[in-house]
JSON list of C-alpha atoms in Angstrom, two decimals:
[
{"chain": "A", "resi": 1, "resn": "UNK", "atom": "CA", "xyz": [34.60, 19.97, 3.27]},
{"chain": "A", "resi": 2, "resn": "UNK", "atom": "CA", "xyz": [34.84, 17.73, 6.25]},
{"chain": "A", "resi": 3, "resn": "UNK", "atom": "CA", "xyz": [32.96, 20.48, 8.51]},
{"chain": "A", "resi": 4, "resn": "UNK", "atom": "CA", "xyz": [30.22, 20.73, 6.38]},
{"chain": "A", "resi": 5, "resn": "UNK", "atom": "CA", "xyz": [29.88, 16.72, 6.42]},
{"chain": "A", "resi": 6, "resn": "UNK", "atom": "CA", "xyz": [29.94, 16.09, 10.38]},
{"chain": "A", "resi": 7, "resn": "UNK", "atom": "CA", "xyz": [27.37, 19.26, 11.39]},
{"chain": "A", "resi": 8, "resn": "UNK", "atom": "CA", "xyz": [23.42, 18.34, 10.80]},
{"chain": "A", "resi": 9, "resn": "UNK", "atom": "CA", "xyz": [22.11, 19.70, 7.56]},
{"chain": "A", "resi": 10, "resn": "UNK", "atom": "CA", "xyz": [18.90, 21.10, 6.53]},
{"chain": "A", "resi": 11, "resn": "UNK", "atom": "CA", "xyz": [17.90, 19.40, 3.53]},
{"chain": "A", "resi": 12, "resn": "UNK", "atom": "CA", "xyz": [15.28, 19.85, 1.10]},
{"chain": "A", "resi": 13, "resn": "UNK", "atom": "CA", "xyz": [14.49, 16.89, -1.17]},
{"chain": "A", "resi": 14, "resn": "UNK", "atom": "CA", "xyz": [12.45, 16.17, -3.75]},
{"chain": "A", "resi": 15, "resn": "UNK", "atom": "CA", "xyz": [11.85, 12.43, -5.04]},
{"chain": "A", "resi": 16, "resn": "UNK", "atom": "CA", "xyz": [11.72, 10.87, -2.02]},
{"chain": "A", "resi": 17, "resn": "UNK", "atom": "CA", "xyz": [9.19, 8.25, -3.27]},
{"chain": "A", "resi": 18, "resn": "UNK", "atom": "CA", "xyz": [11.31, 6.72, -6.11]},
{"chain": "A", "resi": 19, "resn": "UNK", "atom": "CA", "xyz": [13.41, 4.17, -5.49]},
{"chain": "A", "resi": 20, "resn": "UNK", "atom": "CA", "xyz": [16.87, 5.53, -4.97]},
{"chain": "A", "resi": 21, "resn": "UNK", "atom": "CA", "xyz": [15.08, 8.97, -3.49]},
{"chain": "A", "resi": 22, "resn": "UNK", "atom": "CA", "xyz": [14.00, 6.39, -0.89]},
{"chain": "A", "resi": 23, "resn": "UNK", "atom": "CA", "xyz": [17.25, 5.08, -0.29]},
{"chain": "A", "resi": 24, "resn": "UNK", "atom": "CA", "xyz": [18.86, 8.67, 0.06]},
{"chain": "A", "resi": 25, "resn": "UNK", "atom": "CA", "xyz": [16.28, 10.19, 2.42]},
{"chain": "A", "resi": 26, "resn": "UNK", "atom": "CA", "xyz": [16.82, 6.73, 5.12]},
{"chain": "A", "resi": 27, "resn": "UNK", "atom": "CA", "xyz": [20.61, 7.50, 4.63]},
{"chain": "A", "resi": 28, "resn": "UNK", "atom": "CA", "xyz": [20.78, 11.05, 5.33]},
{"chain": "A", "resi": 29, "resn": "UNK", "atom": "CA", "xyz": [18.13, 10.60, 8.11]},
{"chain": "A", "resi": 30, "resn": "UNK", "atom": "CA", "xyz": [20.17, 8.18, 9.83]},
{"chain": "A", "resi": 31, "resn": "UNK", "atom": "CA", "xyz": [23.17, 10.26, 9.18]},
{"chain": "A", "resi": 32, "resn": "UNK", "atom": "CA", "xyz": [21.09, 12.38, 11.86]},
{"chain": "A", "resi": 33, "resn": "UNK", "atom": "CA", "xyz": [20.13, 14.96, 8.87]},
{"chain": "A", "resi": 34, "resn": "UNK", "atom": "CA", "xyz": [17.07, 17.25, 8.98]},
{"chain": "A", "resi": 35, "resn": "UNK", "atom": "CA", "xyz": [15.31, 16.64, 5.54]},
{"chain": "A", "resi": 36, "resn": "UNK", "atom": "CA", "xyz": [12.14, 18.33, 4.86]},
{"chain": "A", "resi": 37, "resn": "UNK", "atom": "CA", "xyz": [10.50, 15.93, 1.61]},
{"chain": "A", "resi": 38, "resn": "UNK", "atom": "CA", "xyz": [8.18, 17.32, -0.84]},
{"chain": "A", "resi": 39, "resn": "UNK", "atom": "CA", "xyz": [5.21, 15.09, -2.30]},
{"chain": "A", "resi": 40, "resn": "UNK", "atom": "CA", "xyz": [3.62, 16.31, -5.58]},
{"chain": "A", "resi": 41, "resn": "UNK", "atom": "CA", "xyz": [0.29, 14.73, -4.30]},
{"chain": "A", "resi": 42, "resn": "UNK", "atom": "CA", "xyz": [-2.37, 15.94, -1.65]},
{"chain": "A", "resi": 43, "resn": "UNK", "atom": "CA", "xyz": [-0.87, 13.34, 1.27]},
{"chain": "A", "resi": 44, "resn": "UNK", "atom": "CA", "xyz": [0.39, 9.83, 2.07]},
{"chain": "A", "resi": 45, "resn": "UNK", "atom": "CA", "xyz": [-2.88, 8.33, 0.89]},
{"chain": "A", "resi": 46, "resn": "UNK", "atom": "CA", "xyz": [-2.94, 9.41, -2.76]},
{"chain": "A", "resi": 47, "resn": "UNK", "atom": "CA", "xyz": [-0.09, 7.18, -3.53]},
{"chain": "A", "resi": 48, "resn": "UNK", "atom": "CA", "xyz": [-0.17, 3.57, -3.98]},
{"chain": "A", "resi": 49, "resn": "UNK", "atom": "CA", "xyz": [1.45, 0.44, -3.81]},
{"chain": "A", "resi": 50, "resn": "UNK", "atom": "CA", "xyz": [5.48, 0.60, -3.15]},
{"chain": "A", "resi": 51, "resn": "UNK", "atom": "CA", "xyz": [5.44, 4.01, -3.32]},
{"chain": "A", "resi": 52, "resn": "UNK", "atom": "CA", "xyz": [3.00, 4.69, -0.47]},
{"chain": "A", "resi": 53, "resn": "UNK", "atom": "CA", "xyz": [5.13, 1.79, 1.39]},
{"chain": "A", "resi": 54, "resn": "UNK", "atom": "CA", "xyz": [8.43, 3.99, 1.04]},
{"chain": "A", "resi": 55, "resn": "UNK", "atom": "CA", "xyz": [6.09, 7.38, 2.35]},
{"chain": "A", "resi": 56, "resn": "UNK", "atom": "CA", "xyz": [4.89, 5.48, 5.49]},
{"chain": "A", "resi": 57, "resn": "UNK", "atom": "CA", "xyz": [8.13, 4.38, 6.42]},
{"chain": "A", "resi": 58, "resn": "UNK", "atom": "CA", "xyz": [10.11, 7.24, 6.23]},
{"chain": "A", "resi": 59, "resn": "UNK", "atom": "CA", "xyz": [7.22, 8.82, 8.66]},
{"chain": "A", "resi": 60, "resn": "UNK", "atom": "CA", "xyz": [9.23, 10.02, 12.06]},
{"chain": "A", "resi": 61, "resn": "UNK", "atom": "CA", "xyz": [12.65, 10.29, 9.83]},
{"chain": "A", "resi": 62, "resn": "UNK", "atom": "CA", "xyz": [11.48, 13.59, 7.94]},
{"chain": "A", "resi": 63, "resn": "UNK", "atom": "CA", "xyz": [9.21, 16.11, 7.64]},
{"chain": "A", "resi": 64, "resn": "UNK", "atom": "CA", "xyz": [6.76, 15.76, 4.70]},
{"chain": "A", "resi": 65, "resn": "UNK", "atom": "CA", "xyz": [5.14, 18.92, 2.80]},
{"chain": "A", "resi": 66, "resn": "UNK", "atom": "CA", "xyz": [2.48, 17.71, 0.46]},
{"chain": "A", "resi": 67, "resn": "UNK", "atom": "CA", "xyz": [1.26, 18.96, -2.86]},
{"chain": "A", "resi": 68, "resn": "UNK", "atom": "CA", "xyz": [4.58, 20.73, -3.17]},
{"chain": "A", "resi": 69, "resn": "UNK", "atom": "CA", "xyz": [5.56, 20.73, -6.92]},
{"chain": "A", "resi": 70, "resn": "UNK", "atom": "CA", "xyz": [9.23, 21.83, -7.81]},
{"chain": "A", "resi": 71, "resn": "UNK", "atom": "CA", "xyz": [9.14, 25.64, -9.02]},
{"chain": "A", "resi": 72, "resn": "UNK", "atom": "CA", "xyz": [5.33, 25.60, -7.45]},
{"chain": "A", "resi": 73, "resn": "UNK", "atom": "CA", "xyz": [3.66, 28.46, -5.80]},
{"chain": "A", "resi": 74, "resn": "UNK", "atom": "CA", "xyz": [4.20, 26.28, -2.54]},
{"chain": "A", "resi": 75, "resn": "UNK", "atom": "CA", "xyz": [7.77, 24.82, -3.14]},
{"chain": "A", "resi": 76, "resn": "UNK", "atom": "CA", "xyz": [8.94, 28.71, -3.61]},
{"chain": "A", "resi": 77, "resn": "UNK", "atom": "CA", "xyz": [6.63, 29.96, -0.77]},
{"chain": "A", "resi": 78, "resn": "UNK", "atom": "CA", "xyz": [8.69, 27.12, 1.40]},
{"chain": "A", "resi": 79, "resn": "UNK", "atom": "CA", "xyz": [11.90, 28.02, 0.65]},
{"chain": "A", "resi": 80, "resn": "UNK", "atom": "CA", "xyz": [10.92, 31.68, 1.08]},
{"chain": "A", "resi": 81, "resn": "UNK", "atom": "CA", "xyz": [9.49, 31.06, 4.51]},
{"chain": "A", "resi": 82, "resn": "UNK", "atom": "CA", "xyz": [11.52, 31.58, 7.65]},
{"chain": "A", "resi": 83, "resn": "UNK", "atom": "CA", "xyz": [11.47, 27.82, 8.44]},
{"chain": "A", "resi": 84, "resn": "UNK", "atom": "CA", "xyz": [12.90, 27.43, 4.79]},
{"chain": "A", "resi": 85, "resn": "UNK", "atom": "CA", "xyz": [16.52, 27.72, 5.46]},
{"chain": "A", "resi": 86, "resn": "UNK", "atom": "CA", "xyz": [18.26, 24.88, 3.97]},
{"chain": "A", "resi": 87, "resn": "UNK", "atom": "CA", "xyz": [21.94, 24.19, 3.44]},
{"chain": "A", "resi": 88, "resn": "UNK", "atom": "CA", "xyz": [21.30, 21.78, 0.66]},
{"chain": "A", "resi": 89, "resn": "UNK", "atom": "CA", "xyz": [18.45, 21.34, -2.24]},
{"chain": "A", "resi": 90, "resn": "UNK", "atom": "CA", "xyz": [18.60, 17.70, -3.68]},
{"chain": "A", "resi": 91, "resn": "UNK", "atom": "CA", "xyz": [16.34, 17.80, -6.48]},
{"chain": "A", "resi": 92, "resn": "UNK", "atom": "CA", "xyz": [16.40, 14.19, -7.18]},
{"chain": "A", "resi": 93, "resn": "UNK", "atom": "CA", "xyz": [12.48, 14.34, -8.49]},
{"chain": "A", "resi": 94, "resn": "UNK", "atom": "CA", "xyz": [11.66, 14.21, -11.97]},
{"chain": "A", "resi": 95, "resn": "UNK", "atom": "CA", "xyz": [8.56, 14.82, -13.97]},
{"chain": "A", "resi": 96, "resn": "UNK", "atom": "CA", "xyz": [8.60, 12.17, -16.88]},
{"chain": "A", "resi": 97, "resn": "UNK", "atom": "CA", "xyz": [5.34, 11.52, -17.02]},
{"chain": "A", "resi": 98, "resn": "UNK", "atom": "CA", "xyz": [4.60, 8.60, -19.91]},
{"chain": "A", "resi": 99, "resn": "UNK", "atom": "CA", "xyz": [8.15, 8.78, -20.65]},
{"chain": "A", "resi": 100, "resn": "UNK", "atom": "CA", "xyz": [8.08, 5.63, -22.74]},
{"chain": "A", "resi": 101, "resn": "UNK", "atom": "CA", "xyz": [5.40, 6.88, -25.06]},
{"chain": "A", "resi": 102, "resn": "UNK", "atom": "CA", "xyz": [5.55, 8.18, -28.02]},
{"chain": "A", "resi": 103, "resn": "UNK", "atom": "CA", "xyz": [3.71, 11.09, -27.25]},
{"chain": "A", "resi": 104, "resn": "UNK", "atom": "CA", "xyz": [6.45, 11.84, -24.37]},
{"chain": "A", "resi": 105, "resn": "UNK", "atom": "CA", "xyz": [7.05, 15.96, -24.58]},
{"chain": "A", "resi": 106, "resn": "UNK", "atom": "CA", "xyz": [10.55, 16.03, -23.79]},
{"chain": "A", "resi": 107, "resn": "UNK", "atom": "CA", "xyz": [10.40, 20.12, -23.94]},
{"chain": "A", "resi": 108, "resn": "UNK", "atom": "CA", "xyz": [7.13, 19.72, -21.45]},
{"chain": "A", "resi": 109, "resn": "UNK", "atom": "CA", "xyz": [9.05, 17.89, -19.06]},
{"chain": "A", "resi": 110, "resn": "UNK", "atom": "CA", "xyz": [12.33, 20.07, -18.74]},
{"chain": "A", "resi": 111, "resn": "UNK", "atom": "CA", "xyz": [10.06, 23.07, -18.45]},
{"chain": "A", "resi": 112, "resn": "UNK", "atom": "CA", "xyz": [8.43, 21.17, -15.42]},
{"chain": "A", "resi": 113, "resn": "UNK", "atom": "CA", "xyz": [11.43, 19.93, -13.97]},
{"chain": "A", "resi": 114, "resn": "UNK", "atom": "CA", "xyz": [13.17, 23.71, -14.17]},
{"chain": "A", "resi": 115, "resn": "UNK", "atom": "CA", "xyz": [10.11, 25.80, -13.20]},
{"chain": "A", "resi": 116, "resn": "UNK", "atom": "CA", "xyz": [11.31, 28.81, -11.71]},
{"chain": "A", "resi": 117, "resn": "UNK", "atom": "CA", "xyz": [14.75, 27.66, -11.45]},
{"chain": "A", "resi": 118, "resn": "UNK", "atom": "CA", "xyz": [15.92, 31.43, -11.18]},
{"chain": "A", "resi": 119, "resn": "UNK", "atom": "CA", "xyz": [13.78, 32.39, -8.24]},
{"chain": "A", "resi": 120, "resn": "UNK", "atom": "CA", "xyz": [14.97, 28.52, -6.61]},
{"chain": "A", "resi": 121, "resn": "UNK", "atom": "CA", "xyz": [18.58, 29.37, -6.93]},
{"chain": "A", "resi": 122, "resn": "UNK", "atom": "CA", "xyz": [18.10, 33.00, -5.74]}
]
């Protein structure tokens, strides 16, 4: 276990713009790991407020893949590409849109958060 922690890891990370995701990526990058952060929107300018500030602060600390939703075509293509050889998948992001609303659909959220999970693990 210690040997894997001492070497540089290639990490695919979802949920980078969240509060905890941001701090995880900062810490991992500072430890020398190579982070590819997937973001669901088309570019950094599509984010507002604190989320945009977090992303901008991470410029140069990780590589971003925009418009890349967990389980989506771009995500699975990234995993299959020659540059997509990752040591770790950190699925920190979650689709919980309107989770406080009485109209929140937990089954839909679960489907979105586990889309193509078989192919991803394969």
